[in-house]
Tab-separated table of C-alpha atoms (C1' of nucleotides) in Angstrom:
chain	number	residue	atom	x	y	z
Z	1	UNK	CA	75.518	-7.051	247.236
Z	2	UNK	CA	77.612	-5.492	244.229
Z	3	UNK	CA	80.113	-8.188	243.422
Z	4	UNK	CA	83.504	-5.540	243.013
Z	5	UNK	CA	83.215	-2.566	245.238
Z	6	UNK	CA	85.327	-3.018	247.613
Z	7	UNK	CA	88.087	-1.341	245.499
Z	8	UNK	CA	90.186	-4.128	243.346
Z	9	UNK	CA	92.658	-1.496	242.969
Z	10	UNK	CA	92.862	-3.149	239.504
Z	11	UNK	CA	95.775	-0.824	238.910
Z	12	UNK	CA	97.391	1.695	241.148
Z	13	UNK	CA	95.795	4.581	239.857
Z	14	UNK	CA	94.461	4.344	236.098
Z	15	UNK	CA	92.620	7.301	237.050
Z	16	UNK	CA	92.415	9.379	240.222
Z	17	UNK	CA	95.085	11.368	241.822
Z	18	UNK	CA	97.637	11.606	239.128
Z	19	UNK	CA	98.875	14.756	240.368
Z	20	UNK	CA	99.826	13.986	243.761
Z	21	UNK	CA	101.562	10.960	242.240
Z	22	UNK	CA	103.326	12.417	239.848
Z	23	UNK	CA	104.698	14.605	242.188
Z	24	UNK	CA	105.333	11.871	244.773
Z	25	UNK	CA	106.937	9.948	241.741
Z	26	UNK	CA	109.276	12.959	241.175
Z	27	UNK	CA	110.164	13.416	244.743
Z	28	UNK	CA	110.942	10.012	245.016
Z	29	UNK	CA	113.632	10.157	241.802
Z	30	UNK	CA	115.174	13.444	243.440
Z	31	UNK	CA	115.308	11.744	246.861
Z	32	UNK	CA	116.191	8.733	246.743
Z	33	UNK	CA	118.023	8.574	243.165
Z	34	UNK	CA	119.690	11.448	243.502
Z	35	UNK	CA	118.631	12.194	240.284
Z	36	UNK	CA	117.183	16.064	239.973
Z	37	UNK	CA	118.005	15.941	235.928
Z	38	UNK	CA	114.964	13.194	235.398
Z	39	UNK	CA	112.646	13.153	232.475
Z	40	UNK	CA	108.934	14.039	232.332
Z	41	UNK	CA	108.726	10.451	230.453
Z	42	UNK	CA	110.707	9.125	233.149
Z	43	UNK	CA	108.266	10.244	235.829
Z	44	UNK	CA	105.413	9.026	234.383
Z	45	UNK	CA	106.672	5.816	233.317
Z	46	UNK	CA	107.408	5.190	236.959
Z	47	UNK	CA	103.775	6.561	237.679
Z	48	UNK	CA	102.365	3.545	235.286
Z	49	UNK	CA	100.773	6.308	233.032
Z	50	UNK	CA	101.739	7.522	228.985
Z	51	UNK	CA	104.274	10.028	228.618
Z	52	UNK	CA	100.996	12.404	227.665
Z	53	UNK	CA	98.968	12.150	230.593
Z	54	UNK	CA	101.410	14.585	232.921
Z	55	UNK	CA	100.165	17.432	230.380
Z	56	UNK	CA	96.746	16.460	232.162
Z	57	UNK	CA	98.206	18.370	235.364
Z	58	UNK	CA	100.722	20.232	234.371
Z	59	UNK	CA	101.037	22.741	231.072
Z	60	UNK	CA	104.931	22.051	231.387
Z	61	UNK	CA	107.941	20.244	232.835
Z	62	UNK	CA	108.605	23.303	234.609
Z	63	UNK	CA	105.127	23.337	236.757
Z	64	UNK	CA	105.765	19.773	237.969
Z	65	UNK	CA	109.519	20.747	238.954
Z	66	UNK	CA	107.934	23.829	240.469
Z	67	UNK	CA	105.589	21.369	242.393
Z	68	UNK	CA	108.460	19.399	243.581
Z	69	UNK	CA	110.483	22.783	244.802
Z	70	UNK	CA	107.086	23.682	246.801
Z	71	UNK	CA	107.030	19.942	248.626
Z	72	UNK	CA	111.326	21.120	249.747
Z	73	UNK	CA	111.083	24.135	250.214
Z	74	UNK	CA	107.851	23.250	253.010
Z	75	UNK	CA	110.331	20.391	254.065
Z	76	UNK	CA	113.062	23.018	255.038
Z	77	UNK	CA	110.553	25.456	256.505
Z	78	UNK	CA	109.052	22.569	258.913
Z	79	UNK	CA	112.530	21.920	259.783
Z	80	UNK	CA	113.400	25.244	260.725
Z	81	UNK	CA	110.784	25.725	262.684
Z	82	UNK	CA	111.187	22.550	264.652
Z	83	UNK	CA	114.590	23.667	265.238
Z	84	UNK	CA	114.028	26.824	267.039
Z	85	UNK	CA	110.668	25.589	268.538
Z	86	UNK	CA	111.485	26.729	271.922
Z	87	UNK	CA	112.899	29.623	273.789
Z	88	UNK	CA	116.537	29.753	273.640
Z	89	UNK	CA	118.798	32.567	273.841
Z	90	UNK	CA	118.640	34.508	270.082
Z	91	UNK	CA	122.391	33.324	270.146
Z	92	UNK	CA	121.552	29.875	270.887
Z	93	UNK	CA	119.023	30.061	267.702
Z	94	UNK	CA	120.338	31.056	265.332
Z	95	UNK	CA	123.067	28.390	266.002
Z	96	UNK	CA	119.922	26.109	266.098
Z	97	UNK	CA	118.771	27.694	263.044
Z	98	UNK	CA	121.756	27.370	261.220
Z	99	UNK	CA	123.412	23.929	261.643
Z	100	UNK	CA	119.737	22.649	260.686
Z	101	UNK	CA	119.644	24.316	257.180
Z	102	UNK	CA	123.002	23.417	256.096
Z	103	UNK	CA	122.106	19.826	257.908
Z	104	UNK	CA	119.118	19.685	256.098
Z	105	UNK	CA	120.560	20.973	252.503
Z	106	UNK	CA	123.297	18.284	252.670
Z	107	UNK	CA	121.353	15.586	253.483
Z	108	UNK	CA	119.721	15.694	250.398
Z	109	UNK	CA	121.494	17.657	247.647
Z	110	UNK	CA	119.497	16.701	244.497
Z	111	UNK	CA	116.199	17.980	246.308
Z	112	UNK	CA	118.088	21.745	247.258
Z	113	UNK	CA	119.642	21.910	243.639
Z	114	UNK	CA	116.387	21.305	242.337
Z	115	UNK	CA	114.528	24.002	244.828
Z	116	UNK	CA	116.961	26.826	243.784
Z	117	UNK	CA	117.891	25.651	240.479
Z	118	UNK	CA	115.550	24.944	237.330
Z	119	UNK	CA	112.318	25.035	239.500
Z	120	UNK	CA	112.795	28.452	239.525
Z	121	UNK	CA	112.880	29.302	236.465
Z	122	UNK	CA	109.330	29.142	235.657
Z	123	UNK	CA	107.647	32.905	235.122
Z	124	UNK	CA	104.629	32.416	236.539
Z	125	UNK	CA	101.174	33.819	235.520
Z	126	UNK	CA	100.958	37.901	234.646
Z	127	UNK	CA	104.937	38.194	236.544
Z	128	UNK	CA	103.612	37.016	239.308
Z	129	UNK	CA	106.136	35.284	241.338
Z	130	UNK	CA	105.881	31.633	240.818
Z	131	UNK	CA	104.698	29.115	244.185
Z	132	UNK	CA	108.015	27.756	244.502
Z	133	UNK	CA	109.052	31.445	245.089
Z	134	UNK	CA	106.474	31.920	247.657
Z	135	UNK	CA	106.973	28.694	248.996
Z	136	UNK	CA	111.162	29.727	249.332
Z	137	UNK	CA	110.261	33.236	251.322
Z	138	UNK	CA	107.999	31.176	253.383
Z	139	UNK	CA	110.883	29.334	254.596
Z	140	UNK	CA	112.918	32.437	254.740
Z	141	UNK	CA	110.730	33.591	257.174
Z	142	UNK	CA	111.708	31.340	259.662
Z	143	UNK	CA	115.241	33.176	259.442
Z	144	UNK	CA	113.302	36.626	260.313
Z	145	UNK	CA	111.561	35.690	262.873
Z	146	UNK	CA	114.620	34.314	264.703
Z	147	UNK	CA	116.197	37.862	263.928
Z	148	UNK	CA	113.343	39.468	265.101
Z	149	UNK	CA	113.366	37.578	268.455
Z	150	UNK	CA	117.144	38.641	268.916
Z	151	UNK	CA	115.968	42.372	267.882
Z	152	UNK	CA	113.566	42.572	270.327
Z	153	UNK	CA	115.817	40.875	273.268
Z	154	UNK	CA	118.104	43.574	272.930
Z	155	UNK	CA	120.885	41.272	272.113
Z	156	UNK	CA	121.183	41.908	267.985
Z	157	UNK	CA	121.833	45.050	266.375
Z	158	UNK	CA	118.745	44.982	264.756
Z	159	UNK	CA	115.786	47.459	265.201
Z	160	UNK	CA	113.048	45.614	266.731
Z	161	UNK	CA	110.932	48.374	265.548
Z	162	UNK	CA	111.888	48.133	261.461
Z	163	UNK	CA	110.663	45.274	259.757
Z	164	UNK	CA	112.855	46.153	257.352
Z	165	UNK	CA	115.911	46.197	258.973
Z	166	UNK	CA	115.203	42.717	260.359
Z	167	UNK	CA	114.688	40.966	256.812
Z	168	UNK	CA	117.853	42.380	255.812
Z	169	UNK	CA	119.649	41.347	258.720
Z	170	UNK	CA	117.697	37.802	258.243
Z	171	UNK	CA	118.684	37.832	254.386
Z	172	UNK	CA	122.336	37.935	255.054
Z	173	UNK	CA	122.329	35.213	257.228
Z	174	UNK	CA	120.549	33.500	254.589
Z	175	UNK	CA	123.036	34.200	251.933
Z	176	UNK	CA	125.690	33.192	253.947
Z	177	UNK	CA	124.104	29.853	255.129
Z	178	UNK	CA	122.857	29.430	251.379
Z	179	UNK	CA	126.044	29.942	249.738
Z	180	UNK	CA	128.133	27.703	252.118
Z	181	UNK	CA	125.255	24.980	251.431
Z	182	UNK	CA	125.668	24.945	247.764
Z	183	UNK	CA	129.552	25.603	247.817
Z	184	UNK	CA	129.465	21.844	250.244
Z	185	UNK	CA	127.294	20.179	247.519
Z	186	UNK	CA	129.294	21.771	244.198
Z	187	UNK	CA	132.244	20.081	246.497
Z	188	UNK	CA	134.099	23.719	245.965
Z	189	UNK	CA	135.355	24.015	249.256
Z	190	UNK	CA	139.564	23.776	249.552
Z	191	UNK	CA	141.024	19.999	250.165
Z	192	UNK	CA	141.138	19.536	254.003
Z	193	UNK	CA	138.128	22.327	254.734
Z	194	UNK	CA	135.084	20.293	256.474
Z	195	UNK	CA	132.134	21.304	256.195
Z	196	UNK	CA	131.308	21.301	259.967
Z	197	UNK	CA	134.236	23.179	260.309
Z	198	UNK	CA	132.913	25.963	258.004
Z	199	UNK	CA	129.441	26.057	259.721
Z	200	UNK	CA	130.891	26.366	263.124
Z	201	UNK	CA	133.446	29.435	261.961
Z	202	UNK	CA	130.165	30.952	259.781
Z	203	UNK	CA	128.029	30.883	263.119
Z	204	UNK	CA	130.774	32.715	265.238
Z	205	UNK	CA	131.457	35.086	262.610
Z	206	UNK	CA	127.802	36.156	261.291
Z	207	UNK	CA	126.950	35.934	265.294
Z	208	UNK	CA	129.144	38.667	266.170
Z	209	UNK	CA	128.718	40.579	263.277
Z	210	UNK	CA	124.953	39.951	264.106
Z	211	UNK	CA	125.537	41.329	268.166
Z	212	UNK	CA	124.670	44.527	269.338
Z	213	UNK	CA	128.412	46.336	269.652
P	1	UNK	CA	152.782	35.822	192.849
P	2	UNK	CA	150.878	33.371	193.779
P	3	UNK	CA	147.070	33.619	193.082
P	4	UNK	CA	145.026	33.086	196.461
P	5	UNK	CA	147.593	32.887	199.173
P	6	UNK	CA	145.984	36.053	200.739
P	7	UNK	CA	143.455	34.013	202.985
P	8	UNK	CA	140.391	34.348	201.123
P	9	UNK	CA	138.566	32.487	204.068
P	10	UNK	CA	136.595	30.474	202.069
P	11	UNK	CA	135.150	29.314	205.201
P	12	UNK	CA	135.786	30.465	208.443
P	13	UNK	CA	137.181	27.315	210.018
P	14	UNK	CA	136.389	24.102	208.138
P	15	UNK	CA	139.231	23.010	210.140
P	16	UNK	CA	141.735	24.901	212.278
P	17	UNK	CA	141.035	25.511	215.752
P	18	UNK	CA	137.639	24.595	216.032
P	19	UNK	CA	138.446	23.938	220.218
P	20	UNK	CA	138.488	27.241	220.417
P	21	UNK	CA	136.152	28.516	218.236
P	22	UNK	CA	133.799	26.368	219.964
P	23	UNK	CA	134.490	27.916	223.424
P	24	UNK	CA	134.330	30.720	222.096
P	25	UNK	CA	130.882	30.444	220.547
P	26	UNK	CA	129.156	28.970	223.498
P	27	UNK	CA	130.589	32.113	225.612
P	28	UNK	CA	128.555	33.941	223.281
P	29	UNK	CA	125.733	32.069	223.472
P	30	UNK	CA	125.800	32.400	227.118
P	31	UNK	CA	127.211	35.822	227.502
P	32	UNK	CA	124.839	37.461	224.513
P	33	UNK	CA	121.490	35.230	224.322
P	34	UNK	CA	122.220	34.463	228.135
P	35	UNK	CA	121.432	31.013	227.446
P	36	UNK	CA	123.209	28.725	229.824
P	37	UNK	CA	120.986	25.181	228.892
P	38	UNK	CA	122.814	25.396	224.809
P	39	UNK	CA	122.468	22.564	223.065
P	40	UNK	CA	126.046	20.965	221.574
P	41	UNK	CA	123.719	20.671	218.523
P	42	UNK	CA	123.397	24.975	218.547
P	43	UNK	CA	127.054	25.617	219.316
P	44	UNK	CA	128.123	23.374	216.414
P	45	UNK	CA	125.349	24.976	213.882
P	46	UNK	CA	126.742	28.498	214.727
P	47	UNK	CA	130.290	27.197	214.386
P	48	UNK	CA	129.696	26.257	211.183
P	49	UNK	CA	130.657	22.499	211.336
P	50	UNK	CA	128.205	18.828	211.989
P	51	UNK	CA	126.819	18.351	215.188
P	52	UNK	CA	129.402	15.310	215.568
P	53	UNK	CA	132.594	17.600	215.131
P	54	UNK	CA	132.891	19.098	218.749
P	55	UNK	CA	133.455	15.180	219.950
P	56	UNK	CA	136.642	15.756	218.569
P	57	UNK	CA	137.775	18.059	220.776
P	58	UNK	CA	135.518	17.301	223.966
P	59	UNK	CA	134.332	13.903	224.890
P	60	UNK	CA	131.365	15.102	226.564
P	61	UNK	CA	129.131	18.144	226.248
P	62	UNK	CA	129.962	18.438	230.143
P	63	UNK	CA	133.363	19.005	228.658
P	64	UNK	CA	133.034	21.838	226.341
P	65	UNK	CA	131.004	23.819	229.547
P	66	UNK	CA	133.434	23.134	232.096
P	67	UNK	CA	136.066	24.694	229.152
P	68	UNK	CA	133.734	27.479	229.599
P	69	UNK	CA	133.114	27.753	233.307
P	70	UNK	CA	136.953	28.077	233.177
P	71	UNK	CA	137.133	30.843	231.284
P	72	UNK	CA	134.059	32.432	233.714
P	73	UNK	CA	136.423	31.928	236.926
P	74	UNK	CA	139.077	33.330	235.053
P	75	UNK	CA	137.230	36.176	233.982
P	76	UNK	CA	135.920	36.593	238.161
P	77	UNK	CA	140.186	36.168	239.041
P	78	UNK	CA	140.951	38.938	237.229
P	79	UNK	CA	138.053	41.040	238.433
P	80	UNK	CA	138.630	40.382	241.824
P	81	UNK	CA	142.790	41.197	241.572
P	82	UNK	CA	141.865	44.351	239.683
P	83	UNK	CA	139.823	45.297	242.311
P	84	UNK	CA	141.948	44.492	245.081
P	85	UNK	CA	145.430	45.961	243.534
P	86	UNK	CA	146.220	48.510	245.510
P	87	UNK	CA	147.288	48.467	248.915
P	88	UNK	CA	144.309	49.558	250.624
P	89	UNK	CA	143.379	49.134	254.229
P	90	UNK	CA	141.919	45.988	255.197
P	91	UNK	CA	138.096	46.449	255.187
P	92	UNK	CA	138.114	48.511	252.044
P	93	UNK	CA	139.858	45.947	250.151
P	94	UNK	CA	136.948	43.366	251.630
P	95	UNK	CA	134.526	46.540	250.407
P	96	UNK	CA	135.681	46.778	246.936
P	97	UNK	CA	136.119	43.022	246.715
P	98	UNK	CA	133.067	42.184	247.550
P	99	UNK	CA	130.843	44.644	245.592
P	100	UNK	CA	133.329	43.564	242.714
P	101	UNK	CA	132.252	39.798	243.425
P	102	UNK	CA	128.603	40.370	242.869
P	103	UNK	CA	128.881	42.907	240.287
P	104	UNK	CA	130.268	40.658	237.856
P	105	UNK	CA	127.828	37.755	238.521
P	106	UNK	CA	124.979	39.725	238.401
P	107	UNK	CA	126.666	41.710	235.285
P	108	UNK	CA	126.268	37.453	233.566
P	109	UNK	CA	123.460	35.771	235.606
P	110	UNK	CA	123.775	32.952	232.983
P	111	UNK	CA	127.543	32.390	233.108
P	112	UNK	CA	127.344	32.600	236.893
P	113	UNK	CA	125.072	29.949	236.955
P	114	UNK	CA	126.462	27.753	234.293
P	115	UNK	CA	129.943	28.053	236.508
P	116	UNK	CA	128.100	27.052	239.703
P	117	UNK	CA	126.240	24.470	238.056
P	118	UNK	CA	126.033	22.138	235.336
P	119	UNK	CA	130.053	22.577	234.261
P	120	UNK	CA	130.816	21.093	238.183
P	121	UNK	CA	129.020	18.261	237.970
P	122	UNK	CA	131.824	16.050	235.539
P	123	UNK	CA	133.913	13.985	237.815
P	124	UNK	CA	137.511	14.535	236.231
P	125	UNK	CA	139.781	12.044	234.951
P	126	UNK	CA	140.588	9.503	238.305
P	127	UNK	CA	138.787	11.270	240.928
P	128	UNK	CA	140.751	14.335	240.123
P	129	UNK	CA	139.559	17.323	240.578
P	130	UNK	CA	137.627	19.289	236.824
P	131	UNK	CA	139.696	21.583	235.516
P	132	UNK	CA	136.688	23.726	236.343
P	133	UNK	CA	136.534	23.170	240.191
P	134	UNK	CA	140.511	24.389	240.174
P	135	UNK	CA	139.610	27.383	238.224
P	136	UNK	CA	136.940	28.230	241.558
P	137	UNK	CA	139.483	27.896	243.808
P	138	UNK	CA	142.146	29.714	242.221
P	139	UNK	CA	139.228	32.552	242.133
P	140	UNK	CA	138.662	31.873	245.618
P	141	UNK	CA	142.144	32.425	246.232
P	142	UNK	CA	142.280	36.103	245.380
P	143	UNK	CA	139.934	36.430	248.723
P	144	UNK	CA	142.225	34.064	250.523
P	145	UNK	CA	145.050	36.989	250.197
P	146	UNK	CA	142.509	39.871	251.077
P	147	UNK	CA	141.584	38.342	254.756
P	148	UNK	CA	145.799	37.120	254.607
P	149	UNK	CA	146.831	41.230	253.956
P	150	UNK	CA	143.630	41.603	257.102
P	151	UNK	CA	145.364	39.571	259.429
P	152	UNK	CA	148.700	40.394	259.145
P	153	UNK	CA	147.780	44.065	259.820
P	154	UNK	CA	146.061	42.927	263.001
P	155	UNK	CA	143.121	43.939	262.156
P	156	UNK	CA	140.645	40.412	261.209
P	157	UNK	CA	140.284	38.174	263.968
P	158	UNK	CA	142.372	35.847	261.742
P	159	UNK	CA	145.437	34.111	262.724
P	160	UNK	CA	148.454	35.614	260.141
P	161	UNK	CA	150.530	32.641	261.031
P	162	UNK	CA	147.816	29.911	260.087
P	163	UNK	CA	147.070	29.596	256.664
P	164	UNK	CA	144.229	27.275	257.189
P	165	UNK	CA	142.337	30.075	259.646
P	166	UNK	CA	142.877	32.621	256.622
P	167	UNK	CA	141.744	29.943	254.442
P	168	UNK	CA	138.128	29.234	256.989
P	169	UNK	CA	137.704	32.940	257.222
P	170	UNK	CA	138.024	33.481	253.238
P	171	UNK	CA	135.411	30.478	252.809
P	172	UNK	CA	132.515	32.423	254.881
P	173	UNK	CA	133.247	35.639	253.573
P	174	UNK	CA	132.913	33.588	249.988
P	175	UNK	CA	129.698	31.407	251.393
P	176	UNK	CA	128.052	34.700	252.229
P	177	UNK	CA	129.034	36.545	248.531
P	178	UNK	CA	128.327	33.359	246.577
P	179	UNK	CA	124.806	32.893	248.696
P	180	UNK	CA	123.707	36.574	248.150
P	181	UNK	CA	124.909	36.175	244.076
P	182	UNK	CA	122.564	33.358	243.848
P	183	UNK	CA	119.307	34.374	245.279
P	184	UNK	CA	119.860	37.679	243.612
P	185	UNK	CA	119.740	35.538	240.378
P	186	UNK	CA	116.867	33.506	241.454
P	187	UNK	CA	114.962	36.680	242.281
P	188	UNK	CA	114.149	35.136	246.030
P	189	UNK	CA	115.031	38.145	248.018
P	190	UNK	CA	111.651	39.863	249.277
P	191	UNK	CA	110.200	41.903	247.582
P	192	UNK	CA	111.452	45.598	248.465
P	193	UNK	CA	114.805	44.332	249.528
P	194	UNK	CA	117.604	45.710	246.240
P	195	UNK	CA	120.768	43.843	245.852
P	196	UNK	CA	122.939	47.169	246.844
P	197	UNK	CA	120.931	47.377	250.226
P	198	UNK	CA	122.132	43.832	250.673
P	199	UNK	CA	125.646	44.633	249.570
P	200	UNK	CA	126.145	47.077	251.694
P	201	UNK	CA	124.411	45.427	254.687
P	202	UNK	CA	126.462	42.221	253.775
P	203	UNK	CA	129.723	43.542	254.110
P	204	UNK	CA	128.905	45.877	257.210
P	205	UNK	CA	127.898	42.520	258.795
P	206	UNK	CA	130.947	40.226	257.360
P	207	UNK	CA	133.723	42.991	258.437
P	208	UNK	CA	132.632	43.524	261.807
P	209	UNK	CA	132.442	39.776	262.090
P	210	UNK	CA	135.598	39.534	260.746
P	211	UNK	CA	137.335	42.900	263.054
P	212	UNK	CA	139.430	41.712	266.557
P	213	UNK	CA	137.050	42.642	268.966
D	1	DA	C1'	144.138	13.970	212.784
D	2	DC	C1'	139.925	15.911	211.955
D	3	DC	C1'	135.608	16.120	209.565
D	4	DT	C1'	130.811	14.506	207.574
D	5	DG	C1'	126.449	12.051	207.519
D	6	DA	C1'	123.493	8.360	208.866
D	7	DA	C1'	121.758	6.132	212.733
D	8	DC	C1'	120.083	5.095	217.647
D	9	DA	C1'	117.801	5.878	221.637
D	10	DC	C1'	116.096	9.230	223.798
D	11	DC	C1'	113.567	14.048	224.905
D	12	DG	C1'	109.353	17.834	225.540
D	13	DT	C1'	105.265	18.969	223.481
D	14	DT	C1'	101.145	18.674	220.414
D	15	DC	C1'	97.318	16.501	217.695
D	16	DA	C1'	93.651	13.444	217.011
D	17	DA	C1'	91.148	10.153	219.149
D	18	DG	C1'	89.204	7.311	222.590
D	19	DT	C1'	86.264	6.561	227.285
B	1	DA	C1'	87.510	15.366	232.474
B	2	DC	C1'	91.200	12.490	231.824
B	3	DC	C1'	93.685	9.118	229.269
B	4	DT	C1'	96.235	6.763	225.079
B	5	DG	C1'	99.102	6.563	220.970
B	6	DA	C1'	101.071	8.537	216.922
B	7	DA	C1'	103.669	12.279	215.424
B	8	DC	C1'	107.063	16.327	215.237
B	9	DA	C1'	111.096	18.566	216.003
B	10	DC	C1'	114.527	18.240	218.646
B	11	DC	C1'	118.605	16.111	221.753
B	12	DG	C1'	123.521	13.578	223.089
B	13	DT	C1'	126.280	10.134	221.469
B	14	DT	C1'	128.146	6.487	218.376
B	15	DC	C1'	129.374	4.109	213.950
B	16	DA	C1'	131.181	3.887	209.462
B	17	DA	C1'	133.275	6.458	206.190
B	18	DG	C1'	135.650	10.051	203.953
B	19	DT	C1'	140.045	13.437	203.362
DNA sequence: ACCTGAACACCGTTCAAGT
DNA sequence: ACCTGAACACCGTTCAAGT
């Protein structure tokens, strides 16, 4: 018998899957530090590699932040979809729908101002749009579906028919639920406005401007 | 006479006031180069004076941008009460406020962003709110008296007695405006969806949200 | 009171080597 | 292929002086 292969583990990863780790390093400062301003150095420090070996895996700073956006932005999409899993009434989602993205925004603010903040800076290959781009419309989706769902029940005023139509109905919603989520976290809201107030009166009012007349 | 009393400028400002010169400088680099991550280090170079002279008129670099985010919100007041001066009916002055809002952020993606982001993040003397978070609001009050004028006509859904229900309804209309600003900026709208499609669908949506049924 | 210049402890990124 | 370590050109901020 070989006297050292069953894995040592001499250190935690001299070599191997840097990547991941670097990313899971990164996630880790956003998430649990708070921290969405952290250094490249910083991150690989914590990984127990030299401040070169990120370049290994990523050309810039950018691509790693860009890696971390991805990781939320999938996050946020899982969570939307868990929300509005079932069959409710299109109303009843889109309540659903809502209170879960501002939930999930708030409960960790360094992770959302990273997703739509530097991370998206990045220009991507040939102007192609960048993965945490993708990765954002993919959770955007979510939103049109549920829009879709109250198109086709009749109960929007949305053609259920036009694609189209349904995205932009779906994008305001998103702007609406997007802006009050980074208003909450700037803390730009008046003194003595709640921020469960202000998604309850958003829901009623992009509901009805939502229903069928 | 006396020889050189006529201000030969020998240098622009060696000293004088540099505060504002440095304000103003940084406003160009953001309004001009639309460069919103400056360096103190740049501003002072193209002020003429050493990298350590704008610590004597800001303690921080967060300083100097929240001097300019005020000067952004300002800027947005003014818009927004030029736009709304007349005594229009209630959902055009919503119309013309609105399209005014997101005209002039996407007229300065960079300021926009350096008002909703970095310059918020200093805490203020004692808890107190930045100088820069009081310019927002007093921005965010010129929308305040829009849905005030709506209600008092009868026409919002808005209580004209209770300030605070102007105040919620303001806050959405703002959440959606601010939301659609940003991911215009960010480029995360699908692709085929324009900005003035999502204007106009915006506002259709937020007004008859906003109309008594 | 306001400015300069040197200094400190950091950055992101690159180069030249190591295995 | 992936890593290290030295190096470069920057930062924000502070200290010790200058006027």
């Amino acid at each position: 018998m070989p006297k050292k292969i069953r894995r040592p583990e001499p250190k935690p990863y001299h070599h191997g899957d840097l990547r991941r780790a670097l990313i899971e390093t990164a996630l880790q400062l956003v998430t649990q530090d708070q921290d969405w301003t952290f250094s490249l150095r910083e991150v690989a420090r914590r990984a127990g590699v030299s401040h070169r070996a990120p370049y290994n895996h990523f050309p810039e700073k950018q691509d790693l932040l860009g890696a971390v956006a991805v990781v939320g932005f999938e996050k946020l999409r899982d969570g939307l979809l868990r929300a509005t899993a079932g069959n409710a009434a299109p109303e009843a989602l889109v309540e659903a729908i809502g209170r879960t993205y501002v939930r999930l925004g708030l409960e960790n603010p360094a992770l959302y101002r990273l997703m739509f903040g530097p991370a998206l800076a990045e220009a991507g290959p040939g102007d192609r749009p960048t993965s945490a781009k993708l990765a954002g419309r993919q959770a955007r989706e979510v939103l049109d579906d549920v829009i879709a769902r109250g198109a086709r029940s009749g109960v929007f005023a949305v053609s259920p028919d036009d694609p189209k139509d349904q995205i932009l109905a779906a994008h305001v919603f998103w702007s609406a639920l997007h802006g009050l989520t980074m208003l909450a976290i700037d803390d730009l809201m008046a003194p003595g406005v709640t921020v469960d107030e202000m998604i309850e009166r958003l829901l009623r009012t992009e509901i009805k401007g939502l229903r069928q007349a």
